[in-house]
mmCIF file with all atom_site columns, C-alpha atoms in Angstrom:
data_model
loop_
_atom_site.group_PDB
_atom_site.id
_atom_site.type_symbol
_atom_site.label_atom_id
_atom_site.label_alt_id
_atom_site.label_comp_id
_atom_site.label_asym_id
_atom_site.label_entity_id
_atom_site.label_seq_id
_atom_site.pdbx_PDB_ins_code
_atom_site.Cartn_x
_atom_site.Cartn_y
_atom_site.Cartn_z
_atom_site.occupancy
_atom_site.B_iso_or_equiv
_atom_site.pdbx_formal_charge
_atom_site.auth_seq_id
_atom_site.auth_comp_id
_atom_site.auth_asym_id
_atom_site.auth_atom_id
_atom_site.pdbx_PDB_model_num
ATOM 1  C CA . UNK A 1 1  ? 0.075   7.941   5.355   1.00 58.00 ? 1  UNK A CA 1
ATOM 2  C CA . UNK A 1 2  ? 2.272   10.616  4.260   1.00 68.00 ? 2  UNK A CA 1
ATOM 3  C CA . UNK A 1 3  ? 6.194   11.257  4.698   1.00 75.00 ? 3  UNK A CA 1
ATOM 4  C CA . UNK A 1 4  ? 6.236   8.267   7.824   1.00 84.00 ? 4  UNK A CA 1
ATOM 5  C CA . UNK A 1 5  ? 5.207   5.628   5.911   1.00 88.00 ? 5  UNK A CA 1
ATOM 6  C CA . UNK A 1 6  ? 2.460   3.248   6.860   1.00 88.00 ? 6  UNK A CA 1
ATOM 7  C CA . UNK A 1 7  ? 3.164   0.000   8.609   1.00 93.00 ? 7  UNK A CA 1
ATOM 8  C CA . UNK A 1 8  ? 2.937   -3.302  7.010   1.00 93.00 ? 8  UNK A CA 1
ATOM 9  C CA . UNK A 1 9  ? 0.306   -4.731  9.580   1.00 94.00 ? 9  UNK A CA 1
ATOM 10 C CA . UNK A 1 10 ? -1.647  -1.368  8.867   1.00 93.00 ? 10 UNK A CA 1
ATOM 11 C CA . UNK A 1 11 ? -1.438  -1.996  4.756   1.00 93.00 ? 11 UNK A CA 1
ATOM 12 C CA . UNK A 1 12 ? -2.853  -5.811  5.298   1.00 95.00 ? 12 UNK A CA 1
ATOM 13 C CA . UNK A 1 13 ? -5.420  -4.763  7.795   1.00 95.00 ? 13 UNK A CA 1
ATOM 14 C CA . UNK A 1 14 ? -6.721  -2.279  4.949   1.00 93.00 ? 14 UNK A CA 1
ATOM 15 C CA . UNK A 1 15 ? -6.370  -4.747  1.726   1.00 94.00 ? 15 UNK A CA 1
ATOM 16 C CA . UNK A 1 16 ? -8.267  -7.365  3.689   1.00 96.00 ? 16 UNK A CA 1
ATOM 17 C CA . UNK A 1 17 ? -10.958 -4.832  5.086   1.00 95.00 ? 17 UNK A CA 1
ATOM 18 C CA . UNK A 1 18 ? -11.528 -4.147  1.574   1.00 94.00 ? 18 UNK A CA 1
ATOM 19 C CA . UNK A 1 19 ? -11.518 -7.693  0.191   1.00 93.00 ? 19 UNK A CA 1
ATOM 20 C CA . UNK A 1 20 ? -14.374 -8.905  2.927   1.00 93.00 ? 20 UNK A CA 1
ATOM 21 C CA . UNK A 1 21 ? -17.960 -8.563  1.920   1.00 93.00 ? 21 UNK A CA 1
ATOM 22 C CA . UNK A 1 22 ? -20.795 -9.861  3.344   1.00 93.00 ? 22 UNK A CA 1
ATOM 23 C CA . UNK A 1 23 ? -20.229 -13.631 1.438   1.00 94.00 ? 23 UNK A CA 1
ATOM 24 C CA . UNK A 1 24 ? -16.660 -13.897 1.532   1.00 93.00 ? 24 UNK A CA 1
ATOM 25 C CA . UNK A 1 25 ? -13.805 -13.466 4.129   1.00 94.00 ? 25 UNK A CA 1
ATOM 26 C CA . UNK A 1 26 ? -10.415 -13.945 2.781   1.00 95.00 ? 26 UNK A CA 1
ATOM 27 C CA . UNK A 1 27 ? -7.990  -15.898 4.828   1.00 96.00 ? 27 UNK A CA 1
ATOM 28 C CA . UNK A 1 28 ? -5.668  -13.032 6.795   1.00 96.00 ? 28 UNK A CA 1
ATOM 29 C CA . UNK A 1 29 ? -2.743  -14.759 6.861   1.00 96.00 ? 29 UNK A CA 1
ATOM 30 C CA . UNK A 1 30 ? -2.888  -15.306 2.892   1.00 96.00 ? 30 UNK A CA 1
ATOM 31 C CA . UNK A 1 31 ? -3.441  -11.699 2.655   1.00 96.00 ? 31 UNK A CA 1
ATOM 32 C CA . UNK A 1 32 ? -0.890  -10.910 4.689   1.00 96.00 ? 32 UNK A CA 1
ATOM 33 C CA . UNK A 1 33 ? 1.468   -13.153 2.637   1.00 96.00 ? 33 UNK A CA 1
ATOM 34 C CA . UNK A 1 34 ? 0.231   -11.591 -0.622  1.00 96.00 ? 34 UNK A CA 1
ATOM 35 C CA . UNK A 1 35 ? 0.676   -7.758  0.463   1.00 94.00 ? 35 UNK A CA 1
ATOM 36 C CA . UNK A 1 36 ? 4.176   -8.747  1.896   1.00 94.00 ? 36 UNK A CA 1
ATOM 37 C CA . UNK A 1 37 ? 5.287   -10.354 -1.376  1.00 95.00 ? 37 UNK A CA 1
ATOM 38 C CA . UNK A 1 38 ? 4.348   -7.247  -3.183  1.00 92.00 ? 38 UNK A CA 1
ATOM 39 C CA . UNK A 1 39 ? 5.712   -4.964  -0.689  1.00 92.00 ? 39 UNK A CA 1
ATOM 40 C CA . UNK A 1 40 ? 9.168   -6.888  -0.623  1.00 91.00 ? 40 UNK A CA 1
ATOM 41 C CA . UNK A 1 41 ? 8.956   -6.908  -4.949  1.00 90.00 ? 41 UNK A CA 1
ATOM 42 C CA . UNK A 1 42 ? 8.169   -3.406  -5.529  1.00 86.00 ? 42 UNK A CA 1
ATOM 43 C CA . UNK A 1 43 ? 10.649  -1.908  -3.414  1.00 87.00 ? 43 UNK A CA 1
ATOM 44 C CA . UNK A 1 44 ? 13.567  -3.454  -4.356  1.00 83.00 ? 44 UNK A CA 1
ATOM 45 C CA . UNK A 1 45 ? 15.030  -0.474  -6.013  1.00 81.00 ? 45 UNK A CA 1
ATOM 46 C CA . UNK A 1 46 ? 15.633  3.028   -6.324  1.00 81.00 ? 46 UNK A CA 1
ATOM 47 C CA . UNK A 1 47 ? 12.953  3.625   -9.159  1.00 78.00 ? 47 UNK A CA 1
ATOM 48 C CA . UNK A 1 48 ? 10.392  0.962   -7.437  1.00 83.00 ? 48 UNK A CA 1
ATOM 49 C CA . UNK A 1 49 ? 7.126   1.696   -6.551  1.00 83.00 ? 49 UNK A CA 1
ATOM 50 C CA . UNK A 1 50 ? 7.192   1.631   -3.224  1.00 87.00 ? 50 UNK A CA 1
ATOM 51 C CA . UNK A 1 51 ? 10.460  2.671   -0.728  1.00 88.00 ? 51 UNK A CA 1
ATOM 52 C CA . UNK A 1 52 ? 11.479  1.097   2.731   1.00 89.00 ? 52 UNK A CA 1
ATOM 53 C CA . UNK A 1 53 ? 11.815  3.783   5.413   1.00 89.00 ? 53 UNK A CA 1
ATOM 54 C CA . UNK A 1 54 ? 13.427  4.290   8.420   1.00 85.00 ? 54 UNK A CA 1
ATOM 55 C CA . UNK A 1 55 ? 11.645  2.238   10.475  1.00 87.00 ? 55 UNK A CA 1
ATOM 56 C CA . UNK A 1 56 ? 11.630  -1.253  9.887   1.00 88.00 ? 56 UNK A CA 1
ATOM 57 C CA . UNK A 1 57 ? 8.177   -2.667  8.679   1.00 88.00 ? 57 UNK A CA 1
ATOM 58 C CA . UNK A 1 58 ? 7.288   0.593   7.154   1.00 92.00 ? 58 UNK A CA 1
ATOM 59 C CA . UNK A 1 59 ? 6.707   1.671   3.563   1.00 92.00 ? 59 UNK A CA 1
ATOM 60 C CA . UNK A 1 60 ? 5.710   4.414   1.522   1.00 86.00 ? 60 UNK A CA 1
ATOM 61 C CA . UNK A 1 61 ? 5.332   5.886   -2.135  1.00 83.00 ? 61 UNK A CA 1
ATOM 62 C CA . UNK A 1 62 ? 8.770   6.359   -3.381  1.00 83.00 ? 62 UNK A CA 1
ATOM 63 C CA . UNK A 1 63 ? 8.427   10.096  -4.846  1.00 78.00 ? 63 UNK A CA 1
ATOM 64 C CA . UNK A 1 64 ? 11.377  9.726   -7.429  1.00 77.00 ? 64 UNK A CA 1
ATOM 65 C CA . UNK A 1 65 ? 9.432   6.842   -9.411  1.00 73.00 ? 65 UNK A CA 1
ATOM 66 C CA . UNK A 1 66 ? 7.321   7.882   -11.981 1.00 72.00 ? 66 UNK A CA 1
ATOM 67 C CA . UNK A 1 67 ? 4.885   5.545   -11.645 1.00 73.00 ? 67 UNK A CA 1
ATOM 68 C CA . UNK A 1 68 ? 3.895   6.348   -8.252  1.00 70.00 ? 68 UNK A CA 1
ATOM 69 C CA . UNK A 1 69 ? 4.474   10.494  -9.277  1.00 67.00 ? 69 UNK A CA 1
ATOM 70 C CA . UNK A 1 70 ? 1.539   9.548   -11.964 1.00 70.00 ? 70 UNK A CA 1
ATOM 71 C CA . UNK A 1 71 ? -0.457  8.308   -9.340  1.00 69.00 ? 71 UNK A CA 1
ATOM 72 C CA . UNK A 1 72 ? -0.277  11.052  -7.003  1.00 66.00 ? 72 UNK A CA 1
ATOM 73 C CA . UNK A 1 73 ? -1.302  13.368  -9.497  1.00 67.00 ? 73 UNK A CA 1
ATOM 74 C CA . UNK A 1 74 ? -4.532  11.210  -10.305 1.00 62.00 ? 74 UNK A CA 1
ATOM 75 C CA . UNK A 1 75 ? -5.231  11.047  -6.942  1.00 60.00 ? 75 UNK A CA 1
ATOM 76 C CA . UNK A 1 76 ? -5.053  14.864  -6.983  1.00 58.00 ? 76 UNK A CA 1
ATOM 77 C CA . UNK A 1 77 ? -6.905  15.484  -9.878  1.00 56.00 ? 77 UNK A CA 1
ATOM 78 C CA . UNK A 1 78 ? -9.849  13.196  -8.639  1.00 53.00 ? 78 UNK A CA 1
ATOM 79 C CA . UNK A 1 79 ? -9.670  15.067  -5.502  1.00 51.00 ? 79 UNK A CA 1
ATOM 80 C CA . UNK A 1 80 ? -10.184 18.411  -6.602  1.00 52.00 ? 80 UNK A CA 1
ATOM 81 C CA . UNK A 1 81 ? -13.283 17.394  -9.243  1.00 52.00 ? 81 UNK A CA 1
ATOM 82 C CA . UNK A 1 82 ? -15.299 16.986  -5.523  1.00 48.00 ? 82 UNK A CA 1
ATOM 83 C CA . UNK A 1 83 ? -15.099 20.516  -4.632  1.00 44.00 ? 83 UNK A CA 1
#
């Protein structure tokens, strides 16, 4: 979602759109508990994954972790094979 972040509602509406198939639908609310509990761990620090913004309720990629730094250049590598 870029520098603004994405919304915590927004993040659990796409984890469970991607956990329901056609012969299971996961329970919302314990998706919504599960993303949150994530969320909350991996952005407890400076070096975490994930970074609170501004606003409250969003999140993004924290740029000065490596971890996530690693995965934005995967992403970008996988990106570019396409074209």
């Amino acid at each position: 979602m870029g520098d603004k972040g994405i919304s915590l509602r927004n993040l659990v509406r796409s984890v469970y759109n991607l956990c329901t198939t056609f012969f299971f639908t996961p329970d919302y609310d314990d998706v919504y508990r599960k993303v949150q509990q994530y969320v909350l761990r991996n952005s407890a620090s400076q070096s975490s994954l994930i970074e609170r913004m501004s606003t409250r309720g969003y999140y993004r990629l924290n740029k000065n972790s490596v971890v996530a730094e690693q995965l934005i250049l995967q992403f970008n590598t996988d990106n570019n094979e396409d074209f």
